[in-house]
mmCIF file of C-alpha atoms in Angstrom:
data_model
loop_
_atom_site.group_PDB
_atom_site.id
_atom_site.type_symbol
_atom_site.label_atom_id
_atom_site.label_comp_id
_atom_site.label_asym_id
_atom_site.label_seq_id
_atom_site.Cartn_x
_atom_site.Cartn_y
_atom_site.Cartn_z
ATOM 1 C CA UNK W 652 144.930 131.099 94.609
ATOM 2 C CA UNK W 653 143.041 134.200 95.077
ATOM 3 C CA UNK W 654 142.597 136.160 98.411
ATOM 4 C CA UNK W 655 139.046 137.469 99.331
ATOM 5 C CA UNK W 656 137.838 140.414 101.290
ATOM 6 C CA UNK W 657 133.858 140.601 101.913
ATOM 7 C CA UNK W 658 132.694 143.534 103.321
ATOM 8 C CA UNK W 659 129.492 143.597 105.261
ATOM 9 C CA UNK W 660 128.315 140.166 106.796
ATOM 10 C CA UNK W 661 124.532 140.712 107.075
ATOM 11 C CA UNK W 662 122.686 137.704 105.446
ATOM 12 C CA UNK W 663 123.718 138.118 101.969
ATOM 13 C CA UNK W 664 127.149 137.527 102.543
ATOM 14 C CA UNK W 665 126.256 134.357 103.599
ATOM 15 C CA UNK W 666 126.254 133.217 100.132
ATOM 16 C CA UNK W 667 129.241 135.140 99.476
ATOM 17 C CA UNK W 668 130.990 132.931 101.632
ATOM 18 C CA UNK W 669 129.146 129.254 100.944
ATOM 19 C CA UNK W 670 129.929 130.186 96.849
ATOM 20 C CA UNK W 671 133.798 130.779 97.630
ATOM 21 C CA UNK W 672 133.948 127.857 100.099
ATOM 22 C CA UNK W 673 132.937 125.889 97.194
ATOM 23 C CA UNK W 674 135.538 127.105 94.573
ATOM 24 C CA UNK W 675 138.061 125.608 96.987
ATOM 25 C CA UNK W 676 141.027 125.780 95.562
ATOM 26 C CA UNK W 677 141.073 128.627 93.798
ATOM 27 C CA UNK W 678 140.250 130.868 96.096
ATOM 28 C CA UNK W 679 140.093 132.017 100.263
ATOM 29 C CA UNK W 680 138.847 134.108 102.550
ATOM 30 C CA UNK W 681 141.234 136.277 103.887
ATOM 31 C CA UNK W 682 138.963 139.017 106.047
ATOM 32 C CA UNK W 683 135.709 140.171 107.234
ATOM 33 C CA UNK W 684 134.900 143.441 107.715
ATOM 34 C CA UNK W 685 131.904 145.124 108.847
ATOM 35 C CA UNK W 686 131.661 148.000 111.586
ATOM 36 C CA UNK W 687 130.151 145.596 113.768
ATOM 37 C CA UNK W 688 133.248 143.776 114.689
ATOM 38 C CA UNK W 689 130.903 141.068 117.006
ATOM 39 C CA UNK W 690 129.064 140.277 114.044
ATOM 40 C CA UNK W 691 132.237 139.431 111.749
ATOM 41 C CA UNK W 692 133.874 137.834 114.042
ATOM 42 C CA UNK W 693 130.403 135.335 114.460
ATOM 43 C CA UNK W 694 130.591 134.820 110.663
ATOM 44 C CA UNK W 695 133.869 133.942 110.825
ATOM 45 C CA UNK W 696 133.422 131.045 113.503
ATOM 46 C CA UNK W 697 130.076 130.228 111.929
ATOM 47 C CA UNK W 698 131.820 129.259 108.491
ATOM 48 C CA UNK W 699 135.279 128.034 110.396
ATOM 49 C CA UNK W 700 137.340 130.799 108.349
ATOM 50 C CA UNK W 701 141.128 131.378 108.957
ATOM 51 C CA UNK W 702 140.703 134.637 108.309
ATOM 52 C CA UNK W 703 140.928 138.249 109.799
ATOM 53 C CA UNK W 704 138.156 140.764 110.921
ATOM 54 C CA UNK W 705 138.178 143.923 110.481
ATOM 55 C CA UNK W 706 135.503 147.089 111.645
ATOM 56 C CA UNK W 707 136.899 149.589 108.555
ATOM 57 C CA UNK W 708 137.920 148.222 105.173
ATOM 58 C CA UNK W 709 140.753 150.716 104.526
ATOM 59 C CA UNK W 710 143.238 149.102 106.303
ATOM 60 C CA UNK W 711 142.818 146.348 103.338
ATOM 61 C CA UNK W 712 143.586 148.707 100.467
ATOM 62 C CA UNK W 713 147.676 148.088 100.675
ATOM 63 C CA UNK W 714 147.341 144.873 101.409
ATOM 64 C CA UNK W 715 149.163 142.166 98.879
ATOM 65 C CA UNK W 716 146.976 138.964 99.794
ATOM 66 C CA UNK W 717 143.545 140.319 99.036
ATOM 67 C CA UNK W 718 142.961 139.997 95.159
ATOM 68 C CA UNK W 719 139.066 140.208 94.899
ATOM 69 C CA UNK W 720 136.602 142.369 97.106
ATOM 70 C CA UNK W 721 132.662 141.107 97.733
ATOM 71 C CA UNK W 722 130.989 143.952 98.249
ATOM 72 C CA UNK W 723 127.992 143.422 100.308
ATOM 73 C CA UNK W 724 126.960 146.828 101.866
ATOM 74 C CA UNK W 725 123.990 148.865 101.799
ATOM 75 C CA UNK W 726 123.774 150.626 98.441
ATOM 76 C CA UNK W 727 124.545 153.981 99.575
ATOM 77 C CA UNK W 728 128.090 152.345 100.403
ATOM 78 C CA UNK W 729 128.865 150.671 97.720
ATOM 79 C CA UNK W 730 130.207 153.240 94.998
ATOM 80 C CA UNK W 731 133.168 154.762 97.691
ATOM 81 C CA UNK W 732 134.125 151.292 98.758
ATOM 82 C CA UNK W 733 134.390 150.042 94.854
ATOM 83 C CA UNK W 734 136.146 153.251 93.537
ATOM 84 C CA UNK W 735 138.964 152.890 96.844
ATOM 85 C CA UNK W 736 139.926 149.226 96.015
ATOM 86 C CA UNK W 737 139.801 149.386 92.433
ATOM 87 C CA UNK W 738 141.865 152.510 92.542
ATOM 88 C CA UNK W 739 143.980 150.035 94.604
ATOM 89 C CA UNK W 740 144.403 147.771 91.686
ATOM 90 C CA UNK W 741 141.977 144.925 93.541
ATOM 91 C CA UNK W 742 139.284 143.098 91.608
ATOM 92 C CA UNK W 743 135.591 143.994 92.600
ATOM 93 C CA UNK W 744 132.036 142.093 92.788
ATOM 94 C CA UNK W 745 129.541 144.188 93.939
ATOM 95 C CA UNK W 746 126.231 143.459 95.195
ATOM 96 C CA UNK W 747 122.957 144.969 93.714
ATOM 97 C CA UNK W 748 122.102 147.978 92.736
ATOM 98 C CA UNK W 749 125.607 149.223 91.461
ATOM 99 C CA UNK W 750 124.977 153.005 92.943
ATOM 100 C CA UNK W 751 122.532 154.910 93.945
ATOM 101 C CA UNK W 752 123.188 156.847 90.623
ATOM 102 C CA UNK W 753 124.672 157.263 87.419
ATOM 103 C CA UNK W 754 127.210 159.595 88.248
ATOM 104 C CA UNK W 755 128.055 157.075 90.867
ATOM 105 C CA UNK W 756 128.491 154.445 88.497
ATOM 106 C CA UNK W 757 130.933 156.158 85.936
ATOM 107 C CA UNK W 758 133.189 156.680 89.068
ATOM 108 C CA UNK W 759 133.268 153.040 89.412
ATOM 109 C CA UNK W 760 133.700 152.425 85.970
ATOM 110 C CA UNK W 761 136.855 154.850 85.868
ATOM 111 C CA UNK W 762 138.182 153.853 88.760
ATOM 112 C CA UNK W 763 138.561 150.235 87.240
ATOM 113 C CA UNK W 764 139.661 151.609 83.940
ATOM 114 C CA UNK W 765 142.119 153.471 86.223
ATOM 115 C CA UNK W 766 143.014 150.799 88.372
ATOM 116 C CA UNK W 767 143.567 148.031 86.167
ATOM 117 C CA UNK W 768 140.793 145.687 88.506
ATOM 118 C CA UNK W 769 137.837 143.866 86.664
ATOM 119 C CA UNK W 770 134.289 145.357 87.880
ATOM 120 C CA UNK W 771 131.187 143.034 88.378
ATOM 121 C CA UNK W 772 127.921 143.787 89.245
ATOM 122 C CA UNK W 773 125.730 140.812 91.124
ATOM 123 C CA UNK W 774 123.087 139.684 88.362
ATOM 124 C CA UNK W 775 122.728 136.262 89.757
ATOM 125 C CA UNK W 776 119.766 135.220 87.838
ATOM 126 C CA UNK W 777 121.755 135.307 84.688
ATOM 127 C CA UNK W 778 123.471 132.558 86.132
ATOM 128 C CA UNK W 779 120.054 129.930 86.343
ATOM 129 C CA UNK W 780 120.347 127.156 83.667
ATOM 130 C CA UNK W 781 116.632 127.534 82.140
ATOM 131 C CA UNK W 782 117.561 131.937 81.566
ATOM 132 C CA UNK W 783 120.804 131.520 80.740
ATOM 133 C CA UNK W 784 119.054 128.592 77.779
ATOM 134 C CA UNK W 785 116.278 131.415 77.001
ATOM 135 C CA UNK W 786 119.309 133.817 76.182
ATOM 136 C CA UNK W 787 120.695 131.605 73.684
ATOM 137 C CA UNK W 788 117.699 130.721 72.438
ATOM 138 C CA UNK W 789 117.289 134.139 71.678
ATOM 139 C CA UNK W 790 120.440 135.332 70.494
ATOM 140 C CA UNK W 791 120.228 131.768 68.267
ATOM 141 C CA UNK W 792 117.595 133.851 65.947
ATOM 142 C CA UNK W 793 115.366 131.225 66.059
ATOM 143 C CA UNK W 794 112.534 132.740 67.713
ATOM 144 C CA UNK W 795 112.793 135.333 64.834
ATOM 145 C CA UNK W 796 111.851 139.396 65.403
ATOM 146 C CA UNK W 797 111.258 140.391 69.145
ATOM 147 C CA UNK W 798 108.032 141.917 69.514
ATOM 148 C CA UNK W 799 106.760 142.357 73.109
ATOM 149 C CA UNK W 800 108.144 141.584 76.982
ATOM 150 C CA UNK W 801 106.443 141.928 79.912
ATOM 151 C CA UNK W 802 108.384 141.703 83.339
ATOM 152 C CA UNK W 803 106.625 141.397 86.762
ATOM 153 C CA UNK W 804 108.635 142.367 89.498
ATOM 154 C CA UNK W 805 106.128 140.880 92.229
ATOM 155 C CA UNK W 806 107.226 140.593 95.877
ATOM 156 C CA UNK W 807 105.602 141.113 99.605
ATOM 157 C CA UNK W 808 106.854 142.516 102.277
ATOM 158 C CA UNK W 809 105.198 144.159 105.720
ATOM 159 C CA UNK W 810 105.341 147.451 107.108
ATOM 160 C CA UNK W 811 108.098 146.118 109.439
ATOM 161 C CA UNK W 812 110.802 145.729 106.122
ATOM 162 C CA UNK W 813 111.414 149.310 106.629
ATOM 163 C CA UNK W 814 112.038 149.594 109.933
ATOM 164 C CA UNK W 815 116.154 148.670 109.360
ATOM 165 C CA UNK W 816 117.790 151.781 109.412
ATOM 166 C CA UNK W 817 119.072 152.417 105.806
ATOM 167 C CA UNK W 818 115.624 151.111 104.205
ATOM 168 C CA UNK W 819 113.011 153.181 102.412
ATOM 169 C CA UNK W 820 114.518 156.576 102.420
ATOM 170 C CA UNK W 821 115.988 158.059 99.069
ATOM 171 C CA UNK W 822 119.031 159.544 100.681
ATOM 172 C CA UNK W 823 120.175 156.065 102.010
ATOM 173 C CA UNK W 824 118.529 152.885 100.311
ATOM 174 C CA UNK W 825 118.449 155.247 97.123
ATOM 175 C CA UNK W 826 114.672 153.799 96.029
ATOM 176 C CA UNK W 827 112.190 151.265 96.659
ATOM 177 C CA UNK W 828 111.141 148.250 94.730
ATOM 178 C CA UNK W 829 112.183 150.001 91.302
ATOM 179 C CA UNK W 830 115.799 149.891 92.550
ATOM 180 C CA UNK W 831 116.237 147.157 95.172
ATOM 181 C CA UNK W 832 113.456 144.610 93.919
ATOM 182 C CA UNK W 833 113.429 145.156 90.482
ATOM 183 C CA UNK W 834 116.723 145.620 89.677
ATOM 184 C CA UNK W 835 117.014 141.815 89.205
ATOM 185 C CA UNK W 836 114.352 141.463 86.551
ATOM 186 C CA UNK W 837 115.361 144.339 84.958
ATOM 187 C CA UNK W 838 118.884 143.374 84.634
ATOM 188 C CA UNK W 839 117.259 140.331 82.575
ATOM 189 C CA UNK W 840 114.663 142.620 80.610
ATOM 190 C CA UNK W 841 117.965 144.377 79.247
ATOM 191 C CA UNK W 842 120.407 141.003 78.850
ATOM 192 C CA UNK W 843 117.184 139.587 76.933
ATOM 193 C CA UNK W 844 115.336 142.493 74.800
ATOM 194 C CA UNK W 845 118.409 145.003 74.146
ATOM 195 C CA UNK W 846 119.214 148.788 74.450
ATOM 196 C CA UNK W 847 116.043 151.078 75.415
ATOM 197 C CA UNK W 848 114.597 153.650 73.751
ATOM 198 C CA UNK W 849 112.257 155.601 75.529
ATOM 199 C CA UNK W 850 110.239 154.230 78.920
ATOM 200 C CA UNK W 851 107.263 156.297 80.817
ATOM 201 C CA UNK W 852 106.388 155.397 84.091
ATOM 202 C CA UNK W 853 104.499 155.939 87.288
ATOM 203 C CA UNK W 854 105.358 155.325 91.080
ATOM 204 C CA UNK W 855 103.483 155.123 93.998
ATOM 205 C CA UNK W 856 103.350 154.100 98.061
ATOM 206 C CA UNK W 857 99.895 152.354 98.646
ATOM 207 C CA UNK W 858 100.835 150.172 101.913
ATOM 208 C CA UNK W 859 103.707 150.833 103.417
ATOM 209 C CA UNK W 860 103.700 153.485 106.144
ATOM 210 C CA UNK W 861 106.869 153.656 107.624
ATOM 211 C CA UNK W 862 108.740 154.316 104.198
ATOM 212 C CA UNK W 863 109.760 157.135 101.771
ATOM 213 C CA UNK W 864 109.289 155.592 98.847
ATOM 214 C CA UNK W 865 107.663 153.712 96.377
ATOM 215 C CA UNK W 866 105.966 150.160 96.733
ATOM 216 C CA UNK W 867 104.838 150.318 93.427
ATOM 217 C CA UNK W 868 105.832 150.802 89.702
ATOM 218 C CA UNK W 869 104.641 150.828 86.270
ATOM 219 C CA UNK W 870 106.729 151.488 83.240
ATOM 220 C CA UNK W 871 106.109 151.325 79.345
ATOM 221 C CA UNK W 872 109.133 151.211 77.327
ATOM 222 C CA UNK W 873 110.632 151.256 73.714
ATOM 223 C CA UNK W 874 113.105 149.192 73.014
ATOM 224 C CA UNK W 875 115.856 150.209 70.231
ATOM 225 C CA UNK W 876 115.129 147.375 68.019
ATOM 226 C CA UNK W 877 111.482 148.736 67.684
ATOM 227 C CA UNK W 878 109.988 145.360 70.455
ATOM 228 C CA UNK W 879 107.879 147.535 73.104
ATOM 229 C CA UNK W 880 107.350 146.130 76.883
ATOM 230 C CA UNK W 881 105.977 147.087 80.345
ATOM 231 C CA UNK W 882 107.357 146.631 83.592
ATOM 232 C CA UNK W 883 105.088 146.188 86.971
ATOM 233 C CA UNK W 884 107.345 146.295 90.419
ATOM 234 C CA UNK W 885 105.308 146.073 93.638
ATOM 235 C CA UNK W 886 105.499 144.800 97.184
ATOM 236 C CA UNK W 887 102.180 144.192 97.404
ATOM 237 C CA UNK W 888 101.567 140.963 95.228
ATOM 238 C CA UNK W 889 100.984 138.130 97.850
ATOM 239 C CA UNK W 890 102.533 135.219 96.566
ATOM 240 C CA UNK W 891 105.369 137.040 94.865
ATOM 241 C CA UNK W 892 104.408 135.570 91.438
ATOM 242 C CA UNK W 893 107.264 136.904 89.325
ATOM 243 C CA UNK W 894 107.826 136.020 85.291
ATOM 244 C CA UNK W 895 108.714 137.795 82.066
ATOM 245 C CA UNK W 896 107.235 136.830 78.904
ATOM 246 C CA UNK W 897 108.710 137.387 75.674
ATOM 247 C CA UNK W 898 106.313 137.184 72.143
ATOM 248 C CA UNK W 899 108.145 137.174 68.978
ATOM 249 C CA UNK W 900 107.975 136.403 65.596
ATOM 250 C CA UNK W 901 107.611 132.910 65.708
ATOM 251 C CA UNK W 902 106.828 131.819 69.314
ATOM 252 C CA UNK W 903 106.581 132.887 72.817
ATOM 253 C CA UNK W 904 108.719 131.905 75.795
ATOM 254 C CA UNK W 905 108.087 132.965 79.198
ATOM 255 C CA UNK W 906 110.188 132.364 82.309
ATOM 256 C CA UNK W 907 109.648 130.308 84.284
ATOM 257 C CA UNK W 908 110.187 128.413 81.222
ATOM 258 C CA UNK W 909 107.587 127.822 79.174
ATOM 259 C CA UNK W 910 107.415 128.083 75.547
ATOM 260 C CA UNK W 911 103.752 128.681 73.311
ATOM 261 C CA UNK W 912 103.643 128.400 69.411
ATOM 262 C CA UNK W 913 100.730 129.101 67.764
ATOM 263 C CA UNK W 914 99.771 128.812 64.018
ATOM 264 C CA UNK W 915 96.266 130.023 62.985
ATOM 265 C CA UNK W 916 92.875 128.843 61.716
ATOM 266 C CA UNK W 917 91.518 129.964 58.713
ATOM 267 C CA UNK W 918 89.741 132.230 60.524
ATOM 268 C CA UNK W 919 92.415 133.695 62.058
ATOM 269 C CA UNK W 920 91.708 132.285 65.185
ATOM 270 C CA UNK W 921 95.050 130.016 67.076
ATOM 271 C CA UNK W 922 95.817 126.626 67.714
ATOM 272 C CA UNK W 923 98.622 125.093 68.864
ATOM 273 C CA UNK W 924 101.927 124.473 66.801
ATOM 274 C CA UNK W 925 103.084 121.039 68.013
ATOM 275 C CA UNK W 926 105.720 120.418 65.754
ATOM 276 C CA UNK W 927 107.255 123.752 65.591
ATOM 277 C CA UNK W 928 107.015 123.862 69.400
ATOM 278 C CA UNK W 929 108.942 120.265 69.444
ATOM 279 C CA UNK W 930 111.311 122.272 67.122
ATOM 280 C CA UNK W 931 111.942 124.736 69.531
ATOM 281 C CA UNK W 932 112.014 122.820 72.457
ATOM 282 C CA UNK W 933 114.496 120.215 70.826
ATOM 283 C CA UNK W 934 116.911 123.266 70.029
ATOM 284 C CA UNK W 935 116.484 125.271 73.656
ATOM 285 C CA UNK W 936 117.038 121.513 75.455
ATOM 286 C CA UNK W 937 120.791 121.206 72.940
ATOM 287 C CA UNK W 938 121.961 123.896 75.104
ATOM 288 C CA UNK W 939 124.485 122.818 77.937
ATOM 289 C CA UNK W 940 123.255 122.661 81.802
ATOM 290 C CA UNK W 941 125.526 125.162 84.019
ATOM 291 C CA UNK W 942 128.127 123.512 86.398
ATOM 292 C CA UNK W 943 127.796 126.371 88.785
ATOM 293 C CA UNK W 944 124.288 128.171 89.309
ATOM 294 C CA UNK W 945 123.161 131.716 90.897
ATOM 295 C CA UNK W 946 125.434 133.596 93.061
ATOM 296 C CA UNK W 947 128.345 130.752 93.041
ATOM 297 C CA UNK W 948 127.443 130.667 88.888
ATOM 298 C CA UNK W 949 128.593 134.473 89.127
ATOM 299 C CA UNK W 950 131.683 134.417 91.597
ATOM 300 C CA UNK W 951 132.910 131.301 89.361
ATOM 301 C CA UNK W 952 132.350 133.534 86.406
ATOM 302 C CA UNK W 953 134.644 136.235 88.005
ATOM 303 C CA UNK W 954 137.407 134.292 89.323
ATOM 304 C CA UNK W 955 137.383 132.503 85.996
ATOM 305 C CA UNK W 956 138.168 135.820 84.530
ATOM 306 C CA UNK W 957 140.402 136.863 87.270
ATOM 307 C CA UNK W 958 142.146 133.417 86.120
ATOM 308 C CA UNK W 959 142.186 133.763 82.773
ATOM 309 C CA UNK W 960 142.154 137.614 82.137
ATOM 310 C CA UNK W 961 139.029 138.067 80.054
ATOM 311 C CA UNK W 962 136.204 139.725 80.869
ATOM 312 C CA UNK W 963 132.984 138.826 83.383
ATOM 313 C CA UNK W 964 129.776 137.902 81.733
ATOM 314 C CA UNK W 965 128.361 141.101 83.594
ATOM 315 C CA UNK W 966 130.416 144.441 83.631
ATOM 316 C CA UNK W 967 130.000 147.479 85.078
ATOM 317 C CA UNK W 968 128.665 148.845 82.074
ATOM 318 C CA UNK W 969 126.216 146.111 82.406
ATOM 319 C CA UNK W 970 125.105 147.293 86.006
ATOM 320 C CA UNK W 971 125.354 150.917 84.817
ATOM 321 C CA UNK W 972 122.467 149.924 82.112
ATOM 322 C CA UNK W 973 120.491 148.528 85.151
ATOM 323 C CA UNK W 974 120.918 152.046 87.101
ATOM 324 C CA UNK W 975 120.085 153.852 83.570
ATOM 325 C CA UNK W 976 116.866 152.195 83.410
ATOM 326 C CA UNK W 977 116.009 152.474 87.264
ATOM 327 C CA UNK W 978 117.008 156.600 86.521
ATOM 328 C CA UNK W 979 114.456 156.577 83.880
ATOM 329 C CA UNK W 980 111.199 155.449 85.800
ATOM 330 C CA UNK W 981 112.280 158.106 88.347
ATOM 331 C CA UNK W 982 112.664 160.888 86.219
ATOM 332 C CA UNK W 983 110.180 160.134 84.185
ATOM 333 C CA UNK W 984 107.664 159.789 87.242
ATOM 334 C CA UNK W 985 109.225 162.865 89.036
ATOM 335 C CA UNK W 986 108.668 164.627 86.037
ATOM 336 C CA UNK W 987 105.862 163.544 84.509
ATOM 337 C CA UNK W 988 107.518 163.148 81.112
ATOM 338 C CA UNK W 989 108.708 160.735 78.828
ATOM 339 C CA UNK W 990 112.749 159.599 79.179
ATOM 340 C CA UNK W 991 114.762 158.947 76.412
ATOM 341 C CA UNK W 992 118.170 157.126 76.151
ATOM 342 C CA UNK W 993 121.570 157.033 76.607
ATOM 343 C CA UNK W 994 120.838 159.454 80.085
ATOM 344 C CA UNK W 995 123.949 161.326 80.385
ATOM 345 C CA UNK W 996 125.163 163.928 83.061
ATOM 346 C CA UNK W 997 122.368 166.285 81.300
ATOM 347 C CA UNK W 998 119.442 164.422 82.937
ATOM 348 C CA UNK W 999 118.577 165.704 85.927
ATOM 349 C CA UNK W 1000 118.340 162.368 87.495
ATOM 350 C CA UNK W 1001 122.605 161.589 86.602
ATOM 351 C CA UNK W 1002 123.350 163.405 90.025
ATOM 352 C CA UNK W 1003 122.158 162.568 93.376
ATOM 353 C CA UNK W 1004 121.618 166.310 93.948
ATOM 354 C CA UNK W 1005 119.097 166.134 90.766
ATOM 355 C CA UNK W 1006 117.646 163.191 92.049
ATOM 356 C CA UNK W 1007 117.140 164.580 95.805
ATOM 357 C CA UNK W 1008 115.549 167.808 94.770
ATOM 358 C CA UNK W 1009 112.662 166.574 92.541
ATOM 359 C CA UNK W 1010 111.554 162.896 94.749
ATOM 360 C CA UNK W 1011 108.807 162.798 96.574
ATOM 361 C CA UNK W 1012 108.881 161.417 100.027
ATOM 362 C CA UNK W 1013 105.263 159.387 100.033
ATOM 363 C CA UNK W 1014 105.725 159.013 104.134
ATOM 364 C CA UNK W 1015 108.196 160.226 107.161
ATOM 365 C CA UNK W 1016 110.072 157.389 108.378
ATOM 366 C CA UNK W 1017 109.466 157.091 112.321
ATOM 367 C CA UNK W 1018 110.580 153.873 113.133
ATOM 368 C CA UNK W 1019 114.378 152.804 112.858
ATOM 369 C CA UNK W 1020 116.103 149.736 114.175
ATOM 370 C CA UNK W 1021 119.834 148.804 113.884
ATOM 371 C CA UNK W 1022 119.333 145.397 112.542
ATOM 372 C CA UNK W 1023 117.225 142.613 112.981
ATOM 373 C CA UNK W 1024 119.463 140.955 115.014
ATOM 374 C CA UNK W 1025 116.852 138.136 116.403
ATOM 375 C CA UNK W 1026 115.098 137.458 113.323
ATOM 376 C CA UNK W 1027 117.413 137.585 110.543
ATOM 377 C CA UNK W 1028 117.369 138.946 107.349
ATOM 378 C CA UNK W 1029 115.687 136.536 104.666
ATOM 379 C CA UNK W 1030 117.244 136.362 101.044
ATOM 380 C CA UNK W 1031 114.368 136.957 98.680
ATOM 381 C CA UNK W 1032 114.361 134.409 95.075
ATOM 382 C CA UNK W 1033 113.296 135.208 91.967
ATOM 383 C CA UNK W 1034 112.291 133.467 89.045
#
């Protein structure tokens, strides 16, 4: 049976714990830790865990009975906590974004090469039956030459989001919705379409006062395999309507799922395909339902591999590409240029230093609470 360290018990650890709970079994929860001790030890009695608490994760490192770390800090945390227990031989999940940059990222991915430990990086919606069923769908050829994909990244949020202390300022949260909204539908964009080329993008603040950085994002991008796509990220879409859309050679599926086939009049005008949409349908429906489903699809995934010693469905390299693409639509909007890929440590944007000294700060941060200790923290869905 594994042993489980989670570090940080805001809200999002909350599913941390409910998706362990329910691999009972094979795994348990031996510590909390967060450096506000109260607020572990309320998790703890919330959940009914036999486990420790702890206010500074170090004094896990040695410890025999901790095999796999959730890593549920703010992102400016994560790559020093990752890189110390991996270099300790444990096995960690870490939560979205990986880093706050590349550079951060290769440390991580080192420090597991190093270390021996298997490296995961939270992409949860990998893990929902109808994606994971566009995937194969995809990689089943049957949908023929990828042409196009559009992603929107739409979310809300009020001026109050940024009042908790780490949010919207580069230095701690490390971005706005580009890295901590986005990063979910991008994660898919790249799973689904493939390496990238070349993006160009634009960022801007348009309605949120109390915050650094962006609310709003628009990328192009050129995908190795010649498709092309756009990206839109914003905070501002009331309603959060969120979907990609995929058009390729021979039909065009969109999630939520949905799947269009058109075949044309003489005129060149469409209508619809029935049969070869039945086709389709009949082949995307022969795909297996999942047994396990978003976050707990994910941590099964990882103590499966744990288990077995193979590798977890997303990697660090994974997460890295995530980061990569993130870098891009900075640089490229810092800079007003064009970014091509791989980045490497010659982009300006690899380093944090790079990153710092060409951002713009849209607005001064004034207002700056601890936590939202009455209200909560809601967990956002997508897709």
């Amino acid at each position: 049976m594994l042993g489980i360290a989670i570090l940080g018990v805001g809200d999002i650890a909350n599913i941390h714990i409910n998706s362990y709970l329910e691999l009972k079994g094979r795994c348990e929860i031996k510590a909390l830790v967060d450096v506000y001790r109260n607020k572990a030890e309320e998790k703890a009695q919330k959940y009914n865990l036999n486990c420790e608490v702890f206010e500074d994760y170090h004094e896990l490192l040695t410890r025999d009975d901790i095999d796999l770390v959730s890593i549920c800090l703010p992102p400016s945390m994560h790559c020093q906590a990752a890189v110390d227990f991996l270099m300790s031989g444990k096995h960690v999940l870490c939560e979205k974004p990986m880093a706050q940059t590349l550079e951060e990222c290769d440390k991580m991915i080192e420090a597991a090469t190093i270390g021996g430990g298997k490296l995961s990086i939270l992409a949860q919606n990998r893990f929902k039956t109808d994606i994971m069923k566009t995937k194969q769908l995809i990689d089943s050829g049957v949908l023929g030459e990828l042409y196009f994909a559009g992603a929107n990244s739409l979310w809300w949020r009020g001026d109050n989001y940024y009042d908790l202390w780490w949010r919207g300022t580069w230095e701690k949260e490390g971005g706005g919705c580009s890295f901590i909204h986005a990063v979910h539908h991008i994660d898919l964009f790249l799973w689904l379409m493939g390496n990238v080329h070349e993006v160009t993008s634009l960022v801007s603040n348009q309605n949120h006062h109390n915050s650094e950085v962006e609310d709003v994002s628009i990328t192009t991008v050129r995908f190795e395999n010649g498709a092309v796509g756009t990206l839109v990220s914003s905070l501002l879409h009331h309603g959060e309507e969120q979907s990609i859309i995929i058009d390729t050679q021979n039909a065009s599926i969109q999630i939520p799922h949905k799947i269009s086939v058109s075949k044309q009049l003489q005129n060149g005008y469409p209508e619809p395909d029935i049969k070869a949409k039945e086709a389709i349908e009949e082949i995307y429906n022969s795909f297996p339902e999942l047994s396990y489903t978003e976050h707990c699809g994910q941590i099964e995934n990882m103590v499966t591999a744990i288990e077995t010693n193979t590798m977890p469905l997303i990697t660090g390299e994974d997460g890295r590409k995530t980061i990569e693409f993130i870098m891009g639509i900075y640089q490229s909007a810092f800079t007003g240029k064009p970014v091509q890929f791989p980045m490497t440590e010659k982009d300006l944007f690899y380093t944090k230093e790079g990153f710092m000294s060409k951002v713009i700060k849209f607005n001064k941060k004034t207002k700056s609470v601890e936590n939202f200790q009455d209200i909560g923290i809601s967990v956002g869905g997508t897709l």
